[in-house]
């Protein structure tokens, strides 16, 4: 192969013996390729060169192991000042991708791993797409997750490629698909094993096979007569899942398509104008902020290079069973221990269901089941790199177990408890090496909740904390280090909020109104339904656990309901009555005229956040925000509770609390740390 251009920093171009130009993207000093302005500027020059000296065909590929292109450069989004700047930026990229599309020679994207956002938009501007048949191949346009919609021509091109009925749901949900699904949808032309990747690309270029386009049937929904009807239907469906005020981007995408979907040029222009407005919304800024926080939690912050191969989980109940299955799904071998085989069987069944849903192919499901080994005799303890205890929440039982385990485990193995309320010191002080015990606190359901609190006691060493954090990253969970203290971080902040909801209910506000108020603030589920879902017995026991140290009062109702066996969803009755797992909500429930329902709930959250920062339960406010969003789904478009408090005005939060204290009592008394937070926010 002859190396053609040596003048690029991010791209490397080589022409092979057949005259095909292979253009490799390899952005220096990054593990994944992103389309920064620098990368795109070079690509502009590259396209000019290609236009001047046409090859037989152009293949665009990535030299990164992580994949093709992960998207645009998010850091540059933050620096966009206004809509004009955003519009100029978008139009320039439109022009560039139009030139790529208009090349007189065939062009092809050769995809492996991530092909997301701007990466897919570039690939869609090529004549062909060939992808690697591998579970790691992920193809999609996830822009709405950042509060925008596709803006590099992707909305027009994806619809053109596979039709609006298939493209819009993917873009509206920001969902990525694997290679098989992408092939079925028509997003890619070929899905091939690694050894055939380059050969397949060459063959497509040489044969100049006709370009794949959406069938006439798939294009029907885009017809001028039908589009408004389909758009109306999509808008109604979307409204069920998202609030337009909070998440304007997907609604804007429907508008763009409805009004301009009949003409490709018009659609591109409307896409650019729409995204230019979205870029600067609070919703987008806050979602980008969360994305950056997520990156922070994912990135390695210590030198520790811990890699587990074998995990031993003790307790095959709700949590242990699901933790074991999740670790297997991440490629690890797991031995799962319980008192008797009959307690392990339900967990094996649940794991099989999860593997079927996530892995789809029989070969992969069988391999996963082979890695999950029932182990009631505890034979895996000596071999494991990580031991996670998830037995009943009883300090005595846990202490006995850890004392048995300690002399048997490998010197290098992580020793962890999934306890949600027992102080780690109570257990670790009974051990020979107390510095070793760590809390790895997962959230339920494990496969859905990304957050893991990595809990350290006064005696835990930083070396073990670093290892546990590395392990959480290895299994694709987001670790937030927290200090051992009642409720740790997330449950502690959530408890006053749930208790306030019960207090409101006691005062006659209906469950429906309480939940609706919280949801209109942006919570994924109202607090009453959440309490019912978690189980009122569990809420009560967590609250009691915290009541001793945190000076909280537990509304009588909670104890009374638990005494009556009204435990929530699991018993069929709690604050709501459940039919096949669904709460019976009364749409016509009477409305209370109380005006401070939202503040009573939300300000209790914020006050507890301030207390946690004062007690250094978590290192900083950003980590706290990440914990609350990824652990509870706290209104993502608000960027986390402390970010919301700052946006609202810290003085306003304190004044709100003081007003509620005067009306309802000392549970609203502003935490002592607010003044320091106000000063830190505005030292001038
Ligand atoms: P569970 O009651 O569903 O399961 C506990 C399992 O441990 C049972 O299968 C039991 O047979 C087994 N077990 C009890 N003693 C044992 C022993 N000595 N050796 C081996 N197995 C033993 O309980 P769940 O809900 O899974 O909770 C487990 C732990 O996870 C608790 O510490 C809990 O606080 C914590 N947790 C629970 C969450 C939840 O939502 N359920 C969330 C986060 C943490």
XYZ file of C-alpha atoms and ligand atoms in Angstrom:
728
model
C 0.000 0.000 0.000
C 1.216 3.475 -0.800
C 0.831 6.074 1.893
C -0.889 8.975 0.217
C -1.139 11.853 2.662
C 1.232 12.415 5.475
C -0.165 15.819 6.394
C -2.932 14.727 8.739
C -2.689 14.339 12.475
C -5.862 12.340 13.050
C -6.302 10.566 9.746
C -4.002 8.245 7.858
C -4.696 7.615 4.182
C -3.271 4.768 2.114
C -4.078 3.655 -1.415
C -3.927 -0.094 -2.009
C -2.855 -1.944 -5.142
C -6.406 -1.870 -6.496
C -6.636 1.911 -6.178
C -8.941 1.901 -3.144
C -8.159 4.673 -0.670
C -8.255 3.496 2.970
C -8.743 6.366 5.361
C -7.969 5.399 8.967
C -9.142 7.587 11.842
C -6.967 7.439 14.947
C -7.347 10.537 17.131
C -4.132 10.809 19.171
C -4.203 10.474 22.988
C -7.772 9.204 23.147
C -9.050 5.677 23.604
C -12.035 6.386 21.331
C -12.361 8.444 18.156
C -14.508 11.562 18.456
C -15.362 14.084 15.755
C -13.814 17.225 17.203
C -13.563 20.400 15.093
C -9.902 19.597 14.493
C -10.773 16.125 13.182
C -13.515 17.548 10.964
C -11.325 20.365 9.645
C -8.750 17.784 8.588
C -11.493 15.726 7.026
C -12.543 18.773 4.989
C -9.004 19.026 3.599
C -8.947 15.298 3.016
C -12.202 15.381 1.010
C -10.786 18.230 -1.085
C -7.773 16.018 -1.864
C -10.031 13.074 -2.718
C -12.209 15.225 -4.994
C -9.081 16.381 -6.830
C -7.672 12.889 -7.317
C -10.508 10.365 -7.227
C -9.614 6.858 -6.075
C -11.451 3.716 -7.188
C -13.296 3.914 -3.915
C -12.953 5.333 -0.397
C -13.078 3.223 2.769
C -13.298 5.019 6.119
C -12.280 2.940 9.136
C -10.949 3.315 12.658
C -7.653 2.144 14.118
C -9.062 2.217 17.658
C -9.856 -0.993 19.461
C -12.890 0.632 21.110
C -14.684 1.102 17.833
C -15.372 3.289 14.821
C -16.417 6.741 16.106
C -18.070 7.409 19.485
C -19.715 10.677 18.364
C -18.992 14.392 18.318
C -16.744 16.056 20.876
C -18.986 16.812 23.852
C -16.484 19.272 25.328
C -17.010 21.517 22.324
C -20.790 21.515 22.924
C -20.215 23.208 26.256
C -18.189 25.996 24.725
C -20.898 26.939 22.183
C -22.044 30.415 23.248
C -25.219 31.034 21.299
C -27.564 29.748 18.586
C -25.738 31.640 15.809
C -22.476 29.919 16.630
C -24.260 26.557 16.860
C -25.932 27.116 13.488
C -22.672 28.027 11.782
C -20.966 24.930 13.260
C -23.783 22.609 12.145
C -24.073 24.047 8.638
C -20.364 23.644 8.051
C -20.581 19.941 8.910
C -23.658 19.540 6.729
C -21.653 20.919 3.816
C -18.788 18.546 4.525
C -20.975 15.432 4.776
C -22.858 16.488 1.618
C -19.512 16.552 -0.197
C -18.664 13.092 1.136
C -22.038 11.865 -0.062
C -21.601 13.474 -3.490
C -18.160 11.954 -4.212
C -18.050 10.529 -7.704
C -16.473 7.317 -6.385
C -18.130 4.804 -4.025
C -17.542 5.405 -0.319
C -17.876 2.921 2.528
C -17.661 2.979 6.326
C -16.085 -0.089 7.880
C -17.573 -0.330 11.357
C -16.533 -2.138 14.518
C -17.501 -1.381 18.136
C -19.152 2.000 18.735
C -20.616 3.815 15.761
C -22.655 6.480 17.489
C -23.972 9.997 16.975
C -21.742 11.952 14.585
C -19.948 8.668 13.802
C -23.102 7.121 12.383
C -24.021 10.385 10.665
C -20.700 10.246 8.828
C -21.258 6.577 8.000
C -24.748 7.362 6.693
C -23.248 9.903 4.286
C -21.211 7.065 2.743
C -22.684 4.944 -0.026
C -22.180 1.672 1.932
C -21.727 0.438 5.500
C -20.095 -2.865 6.474
C -19.983 -3.855 10.158
C -18.220 -6.448 12.265
C -20.427 -9.265 13.524
C -19.653 -8.924 17.220
C -21.773 -8.192 20.319
C -19.658 -5.055 20.896
C -20.882 -3.454 17.656
C -23.318 -0.684 18.668
C -24.911 1.572 16.096
C -27.217 4.488 16.845
C -28.002 8.159 17.198
C -28.202 8.807 20.972
C -28.232 12.639 20.738
C -31.540 13.062 22.612
C -29.791 11.748 25.704
C -27.764 14.964 25.575
C -30.830 17.151 25.099
C -30.338 17.641 21.348
C -31.234 15.596 18.265
C -29.035 14.430 15.378
C -27.487 17.505 13.805
C -24.914 16.322 11.275
C -27.599 15.330 8.756
C -28.405 12.128 10.635
C -32.114 12.685 11.080
C -32.654 13.109 7.333
C -30.256 10.324 6.341
C -31.439 7.741 8.861
C -35.053 8.289 7.813
C -34.050 8.093 4.153
C -32.107 4.900 4.854
C -34.669 2.912 6.853
C -37.922 4.901 6.807
C -39.437 7.087 9.496
C -41.372 4.318 11.245
C -38.125 2.548 12.065
C -35.787 5.526 12.326
C -37.866 7.874 14.477
C -38.380 5.507 17.452
C -34.630 4.826 17.504
C -33.742 8.522 17.417
C -36.505 9.561 19.826
C -35.262 7.086 22.427
C -31.573 7.573 21.595
C -31.346 3.796 21.304
C -28.354 2.020 19.774
C -28.719 -1.403 18.151
C -26.320 -4.297 17.635
C -25.018 -5.361 14.227
C -27.719 -7.958 13.604
C -30.519 -5.544 14.292
C -28.784 -2.860 12.204
C -28.624 -5.272 9.265
C -32.266 -6.213 9.669
C -33.280 -2.569 9.766
C -31.206 -1.809 6.674
C -28.884 0.604 8.489
C -25.890 -1.406 7.281
C -25.312 -3.399 4.086
C -23.227 -6.295 5.381
C -22.419 -7.887 8.742
C -19.311 -10.025 8.544
C -16.798 -11.795 10.806
C -13.449 -10.115 11.416
C -11.486 -12.145 8.865
C -13.838 -11.013 6.075
C -14.145 -7.329 6.983
C -11.640 -5.890 4.538
C -12.495 -8.372 1.806
C -16.197 -7.470 2.067
C -15.381 -3.760 1.825
C -13.208 -4.283 -1.253
C -15.864 -6.424 -2.927
C -18.601 -3.835 -2.380
C -16.452 -1.051 -3.802
C -15.400 -3.106 -6.834
C -18.886 -4.402 -7.606
C -20.536 -1.024 -6.992
C -23.673 -2.788 -5.824
C -26.797 -0.600 -5.862
C -27.169 1.542 -2.767
C -29.612 0.295 -0.136
C -32.590 2.583 0.521
C -35.795 2.286 2.492
C -38.449 0.299 0.646
C -41.480 2.073 -0.821
C -43.510 0.641 2.034
C -41.091 2.015 4.660
C -41.155 5.413 2.923
C -44.940 5.586 3.002
C -45.146 7.167 6.465
C -43.142 10.101 5.091
C -45.712 10.898 2.412
C -47.015 14.458 2.705
C -50.559 13.228 3.343
C -49.593 10.764 6.068
C -46.763 12.558 7.821
C -48.904 14.834 10.031
C -50.950 11.837 11.189
C -47.898 9.731 11.983
C -46.187 12.686 13.676
C -49.288 13.261 15.810
C -49.265 9.632 16.878
C -45.541 9.779 17.698
C -46.031 12.943 19.711
C -48.809 11.338 21.762
C -46.672 8.263 22.443
C -43.723 10.443 23.402
C -45.824 12.524 25.787
C -46.488 9.368 27.797
C -42.775 9.014 28.456
C -41.374 12.531 28.476
C -42.412 16.035 29.399
C -41.837 18.528 26.583
C -40.903 21.286 29.026
C -38.175 19.107 30.525
C -36.979 17.295 27.391
C -37.732 19.455 24.330
C -35.314 17.678 21.936
C -37.353 14.639 20.839
C -40.433 16.837 20.375
C -38.379 19.201 18.223
C -37.256 16.256 16.080
C -40.877 15.272 15.422
C -41.668 18.897 14.486
C -38.738 19.034 12.067
C -39.782 15.826 10.357
C -43.466 16.706 10.252
C -42.880 20.078 8.639
C -39.862 19.351 6.442
C -39.692 15.575 5.980
C -40.964 15.836 2.395
C -37.788 17.435 1.083
C -34.255 16.313 1.944
C -32.615 19.724 1.557
C -35.318 21.426 3.522
C -35.065 18.795 6.243
C -31.306 19.342 6.572
C -31.812 23.067 6.884
C -34.554 22.636 9.501
C -32.420 20.113 11.411
C -29.599 22.660 11.643
C -31.889 25.474 12.799
C -33.611 23.267 15.360
C -30.448 21.841 16.903
C -28.903 25.317 17.073
C -31.706 26.286 19.461
C -31.504 23.044 21.460
C -27.765 23.310 22.048
C -28.196 26.232 24.410
C -31.201 24.996 26.437
C -30.751 24.336 30.163
C -31.984 20.812 29.559
C -29.154 20.103 27.115
C -26.503 21.822 29.246
C -27.577 19.789 32.274
C -27.702 16.483 30.390
C -24.241 17.172 28.974
C -23.092 17.893 32.525
C -24.385 14.472 33.611
C -22.660 12.818 30.680
C -19.393 14.396 31.820
C -20.019 13.250 35.403
C -20.643 9.758 34.121
C -17.322 9.901 32.252
C -15.658 11.017 35.488
C -17.058 7.998 37.339
C -15.969 5.690 34.538
C -12.436 6.972 34.246
C -9.592 5.491 36.178
C -8.400 7.743 38.987
C -5.712 5.577 40.575
C -2.783 3.473 39.492
C -4.433 0.258 40.655
C -4.720 -2.279 37.886
C -7.148 -4.729 39.398
C -8.834 -7.205 37.050
C -11.114 -9.894 38.441
C -11.791 -13.175 36.700
C -13.757 -15.020 39.342
C -16.371 -13.588 41.713
C -17.900 -15.510 44.619
C -21.323 -14.229 45.734
C -22.851 -15.374 49.026
C -26.624 -15.146 49.352
C -28.635 -15.954 46.228
C -31.640 -13.779 47.081
C -32.963 -10.723 45.253
C -29.630 -8.912 45.323
C -27.024 -11.693 45.412
C -28.676 -13.576 42.537
C -28.843 -10.457 40.390
C -25.291 -9.330 41.248
C -24.018 -12.782 40.242
C -25.913 -12.699 36.939
C -24.683 -9.188 36.160
C -21.032 -10.167 36.788
C -21.465 -13.163 34.458
C -22.938 -10.894 31.791
C -19.772 -8.808 32.045
C -17.692 -11.859 31.147
C -16.689 -13.052 34.629
C -17.003 -16.534 36.151
C -19.166 -16.588 39.262
C -19.769 -19.114 42.011
C -23.072 -18.456 43.777
C -23.471 -19.678 47.332
C -26.526 -20.018 49.562
C -27.493 -22.283 52.428
C -29.014 -24.977 50.227
C -29.340 -25.625 46.469
C -33.061 -24.825 46.601
C -32.274 -21.195 47.474
C -29.971 -20.882 44.451
C -32.369 -22.333 41.865
C -34.612 -19.221 41.500
C -31.529 -17.039 40.943
C -30.314 -19.377 38.170
C -33.710 -19.114 36.499
C -33.696 -15.309 36.701
C -30.144 -15.206 35.343
C -31.156 -17.337 32.344
C -33.976 -14.917 31.602
C -31.588 -11.963 31.773
C -29.019 -13.662 29.518
C -31.731 -14.482 26.985
C -32.866 -10.878 26.926
C -29.415 -9.363 26.698
C -27.403 -11.890 24.689
C -30.063 -13.292 22.338
C -27.788 -15.888 20.655
C -28.017 -19.446 22.065
C -24.253 -19.908 21.898
C -23.661 -16.829 24.094
C -26.484 -17.716 26.508
C -25.077 -21.225 27.003
C -21.580 -19.840 27.574
C -22.955 -17.398 30.167
C -24.853 -20.160 31.995
C -21.617 -22.187 32.038
C -19.890 -19.322 33.824
C -22.541 -19.197 36.584
C -21.859 -22.028 39.012
C -24.227 -22.884 41.894
C -22.020 -23.516 44.905
C -23.846 -24.304 48.156
C -20.663 -25.923 49.512
C -18.720 -22.663 49.144
C -15.994 -24.251 47.027
C -15.367 -21.015 45.130
C -14.203 -18.974 48.140
C -10.489 -19.850 47.913
C -10.254 -19.180 44.170
C -12.252 -15.958 43.941
C -10.765 -12.523 43.183
C -13.814 -10.805 44.672
C -16.116 -12.074 47.416
C -19.461 -10.273 47.739
C -21.703 -11.013 50.702
C -25.441 -10.443 50.123
C -27.100 -12.508 52.861
C -29.940 -11.306 55.102
C -29.571 -7.888 56.705
C -28.491 -9.174 60.113
C -25.253 -7.983 61.723
C -24.655 -11.197 63.734
C -25.105 -13.426 60.683
C -22.790 -11.239 58.614
C -20.082 -11.119 61.310
C -20.122 -14.929 61.683
C -19.850 -15.322 57.924
C -16.972 -12.835 57.471
C -15.021 -14.449 60.333
C -15.313 -17.784 58.547
C -14.334 -16.279 55.214
C -11.321 -14.209 56.272
C -8.771 -17.031 56.731
C -9.846 -18.776 53.522
C -9.649 -16.061 50.873
C -6.704 -15.193 48.592
C -4.398 -12.394 49.784
C -5.337 -10.339 46.768
C -9.105 -10.874 46.927
C -11.578 -8.058 47.575
C -13.812 -8.787 50.553
C -17.090 -6.912 50.250
C -20.539 -6.614 51.776
C -23.677 -5.432 49.992
C -25.259 -4.332 53.274
C -27.553 -1.342 52.959
C -27.597 -0.292 56.589
C -25.154 -2.114 58.864
C -22.173 0.125 59.738
C -19.106 -1.449 58.149
C -17.065 -0.886 61.314
C -19.412 -3.195 63.254
C -18.272 -6.003 60.990
C -14.684 -5.003 60.234
C -13.668 -4.582 63.865
C -14.304 -8.324 64.311
C -11.829 -9.152 61.536
C -8.065 -9.708 61.698
C -7.568 -7.259 58.830
C -10.301 -4.622 59.276
C -8.723 -2.421 56.593
C -9.761 -4.960 54.020
C -13.551 -4.877 54.347
C -15.354 -2.719 51.861
C -19.015 -2.069 51.091
C -20.093 -2.558 47.497
C -23.671 -1.372 47.675
C -25.656 -2.174 44.533
C -29.129 -0.827 43.800
C -32.177 -2.820 42.882
C -32.667 -3.866 40.044
C -28.940 -4.464 39.553
C -29.066 -4.744 35.745
C -30.825 -1.389 35.462
C -29.326 0.813 38.158
C -25.880 1.959 37.087
C -24.787 3.318 40.445
C -22.791 1.422 43.054
C -21.838 3.044 46.354
C -18.340 1.940 47.310
C -18.444 2.238 51.076
C -15.418 2.689 53.294
C -15.279 2.558 57.078
C -12.834 4.403 59.315
C -10.423 1.489 58.994
C -10.764 0.679 55.275
C -7.468 1.278 53.464
C -7.352 3.371 50.302
C -5.671 0.481 48.464
C -8.735 -1.746 48.949
C -11.039 1.146 48.117
C -9.179 1.669 44.826
C -9.432 -2.006 43.985
C -13.136 -2.126 44.715
C -13.667 0.966 42.562
C -11.692 -0.634 39.723
C -13.824 -3.771 40.043
C -17.059 -1.744 39.743
C -15.753 -0.158 36.553
C -14.767 -3.568 35.246
C -18.377 -4.695 35.568
C -19.675 -1.492 33.909
C -21.194 0.073 37.002
C -20.596 3.646 38.136
C -18.762 3.719 41.475
C -19.266 6.601 43.901
C -17.059 6.324 47.008
C -19.013 7.074 50.196
C -18.313 7.038 53.919
C -20.001 4.388 56.046
C -22.821 6.147 57.854
C -26.528 5.310 58.223
C -28.169 5.072 54.788
C -24.812 5.888 53.126
C -25.562 8.584 50.538
C -28.533 7.737 48.345
C -30.897 6.076 50.845
C -30.123 8.765 53.384
C -31.147 11.566 51.016
C -34.153 9.652 49.740
C -35.555 8.828 53.202
C -36.656 12.338 54.321
C -38.258 12.805 50.888
C -40.265 9.590 51.224
C -41.209 10.394 54.823
C -42.391 13.868 53.804
C -44.592 12.254 51.165
C -46.138 10.045 53.885
C -46.628 13.123 56.094
C -48.425 14.895 53.222
C -50.624 11.835 52.781
C -51.441 11.875 56.501
C -52.512 15.500 56.079
C -55.012 14.477 53.424
C -53.134 15.063 50.159
C -53.896 12.112 47.894
C -51.172 9.699 46.793
C -52.031 10.603 43.204
C -51.457 14.318 43.757
C -48.203 13.749 45.655
C -46.854 11.497 42.909
C -47.994 13.784 40.115
C -46.290 16.753 41.776
C -42.991 14.882 42.066
C -43.218 13.664 38.482
C -43.926 17.122 37.179
C -40.743 18.216 38.969
C -39.012 15.523 36.923
C -38.795 12.445 39.141
C -39.144 9.175 37.228
C -41.661 7.836 39.774
C -43.596 9.577 42.540
C -42.447 8.992 46.154
C -45.626 7.194 47.232
C -45.417 4.690 44.410
C -41.679 4.394 45.019
C -42.233 3.568 48.709
C -44.832 0.955 47.707
C -42.419 -0.494 45.154
C -39.442 -0.700 47.515
C -41.716 -2.209 50.193
C -43.087 -0.294 53.179
C -41.402 -2.726 55.596
C -38.023 -1.969 54.020
C -38.698 1.796 54.059
C -39.649 1.543 57.720
C -36.561 -0.433 58.658
C -34.241 1.959 56.754
C -35.948 4.949 58.399
C -35.688 3.370 61.873
C -32.047 2.641 61.254
C -31.409 6.261 60.450
C -33.768 7.745 63.021
C -31.335 7.096 65.900
C -28.533 9.132 64.398
C -30.261 11.584 62.111
C -33.039 12.919 64.251
C -35.881 12.045 61.901
C -39.462 11.414 62.925
C -41.240 8.502 61.314
C -44.924 9.106 60.507
C -47.165 6.671 62.451
C -48.904 5.592 59.260
C -45.860 3.673 58.107
C -45.727 1.436 61.197
C -49.500 0.953 61.133
C -49.506 -0.130 57.507
C -46.644 -2.567 58.047
C -48.438 -4.000 61.134
C -51.498 -4.618 58.970
C -49.378 -6.413 56.362
C -49.903 -3.646 53.808
C -46.354 -3.739 52.525
C -46.895 -2.155 49.110
C -46.656 -3.711 45.666
C -45.394 -7.095 46.912
C -48.410 -7.626 49.197
C -50.890 -6.178 46.696
C -51.702 -3.253 48.944
C -49.863 -0.261 50.314
C -50.772 3.350 49.672
C -52.210 2.076 46.392
C -54.015 -1.192 45.727
C -52.282 -3.299 43.094
C -53.764 -5.331 40.294
C -51.257 -7.553 38.457
C -48.461 -5.356 39.792
C -50.056 -2.105 38.586
C -51.202 0.550 41.093
C -54.859 1.517 40.855
C -54.694 5.299 40.562
C -57.768 7.446 40.713
C -57.620 9.986 37.885
C -60.298 12.055 39.594
C -58.703 12.088 43.044
C -59.599 15.359 44.819
C -56.967 18.083 44.652
C -55.574 19.691 47.775
C -55.138 23.455 47.633
C -51.825 23.200 49.485
C -49.263 25.244 47.548
C -45.999 23.973 48.955
C -46.265 20.258 48.209
C -43.322 20.281 45.797
C -41.083 22.356 48.040
C -41.835 20.233 51.080
C -40.520 17.170 49.256
C -37.702 18.669 47.199
C -36.298 20.988 49.852
C -36.003 18.067 52.236
C -33.857 16.356 49.626
C -31.701 19.455 49.221
C -31.318 19.936 52.970
C -30.164 16.347 53.400
C -27.716 16.842 50.512
C -26.201 19.788 52.377
C -25.926 17.667 55.539
C -24.164 14.884 53.605
C -21.659 17.370 52.179
C -21.026 18.788 55.653
C -20.387 15.292 57.028
C -18.239 14.459 54.002
C -20.272 11.358 53.247
C -19.182 11.988 49.673
C -16.182 13.916 48.391
C -17.912 16.730 46.515
C -21.235 18.086 45.241
C -20.687 16.735 41.711
C -20.302 13.192 43.014
C -23.404 13.700 45.118
C -25.340 14.814 42.039
C -24.088 11.815 40.085
C -25.119 9.488 42.933
C -28.642 10.881 43.072
C -29.196 10.849 39.318
C -27.694 7.436 38.593
C -28.986 5.862 41.828
C -32.505 7.289 41.980
C -33.182 8.944 38.612
C -33.408 12.410 40.236
C -34.708 14.694 37.416
C -31.756 14.297 34.987
C -32.605 17.448 33.028
C -31.962 19.427 36.233
C -28.384 18.126 36.397
C -28.597 16.728 39.969
C -29.960 18.138 43.253
C -27.035 20.399 44.158
C -26.854 21.737 40.621
C -30.582 22.436 40.820
C -30.073 24.206 44.169
C -27.407 26.436 42.623
C -29.557 27.149 39.554
C -32.500 28.030 41.789
C -30.301 30.138 44.038
C -28.865 28.859 47.319
C -30.296 31.831 49.227
C -33.719 31.016 47.822
C -33.360 27.398 48.988
C -32.456 28.540 52.519
C -35.320 31.043 52.579
C -37.687 28.310 51.399
C -36.516 25.982 54.155
C -36.838 28.688 56.788
C -40.398 29.410 55.644
C -41.326 25.736 55.847
C -39.673 25.457 59.274
C -41.866 28.278 60.569
C -44.944 26.487 59.225
C -44.207 22.803 59.787
C -41.454 22.536 62.356
C -37.795 21.864 62.792
C -37.446 19.042 60.280
C -37.070 21.863 57.741
C -34.458 23.735 59.746
C -31.768 24.752 57.190
C -28.619 22.702 57.597
C -25.639 24.496 59.119
C -23.606 24.053 55.959
C -25.732 26.251 53.672
C -23.923 29.464 54.580
C -20.568 27.893 53.745
C -22.022 26.590 50.467
C -23.353 30.060 49.630
C -19.964 31.562 50.342
C -18.132 28.924 48.278
C -20.542 29.528 45.387
C -20.017 33.281 45.429
C -16.923 34.176 47.450
C -17.140 37.815 46.270
P -32.971 -11.861 50.384
O -33.674 -12.191 51.625
O -33.712 -11.807 49.097
O -31.765 -12.876 50.180
C -30.883 -13.262 51.184
C -30.347 -14.654 50.837
O -29.275 -14.953 51.719
C -31.381 -15.762 50.975
O -31.428 -16.520 49.794
C -30.852 -16.597 52.140
O -31.116 -17.977 51.984
C -29.372 -16.332 52.059
N -28.639 -16.541 53.304
C -28.987 -16.137 54.540
N -28.017 -16.483 55.417
C -27.043 -17.101 54.705
C -25.773 -17.665 55.039
N -25.320 -17.645 56.276
N -25.047 -18.205 54.059
C -25.479 -18.220 52.785
N -26.664 -17.692 52.414
C -27.429 -17.140 53.371
O -32.229 -10.473 50.674
P -31.809 -9.313 49.657
O -32.911 -8.367 49.487
O -31.175 -9.928 48.479
O -30.693 -8.543 50.502
C -29.421 -9.058 50.690
C -28.498 -7.975 51.171
O -28.481 -6.922 50.206
C -28.915 -7.325 52.471
O -27.763 -7.019 53.187
C -29.654 -6.070 52.026
O -29.619 -5.046 52.983
C -28.830 -5.690 50.829
N -29.511 -4.862 49.837
C -30.810 -5.112 49.476
C -31.430 -4.336 48.517
C -32.830 -4.635 48.083
O -33.424 -3.808 47.370
N -33.385 -5.781 48.416
C -30.730 -3.197 47.875
C -29.340 -3.081 48.262
C -28.787 -3.864 49.224
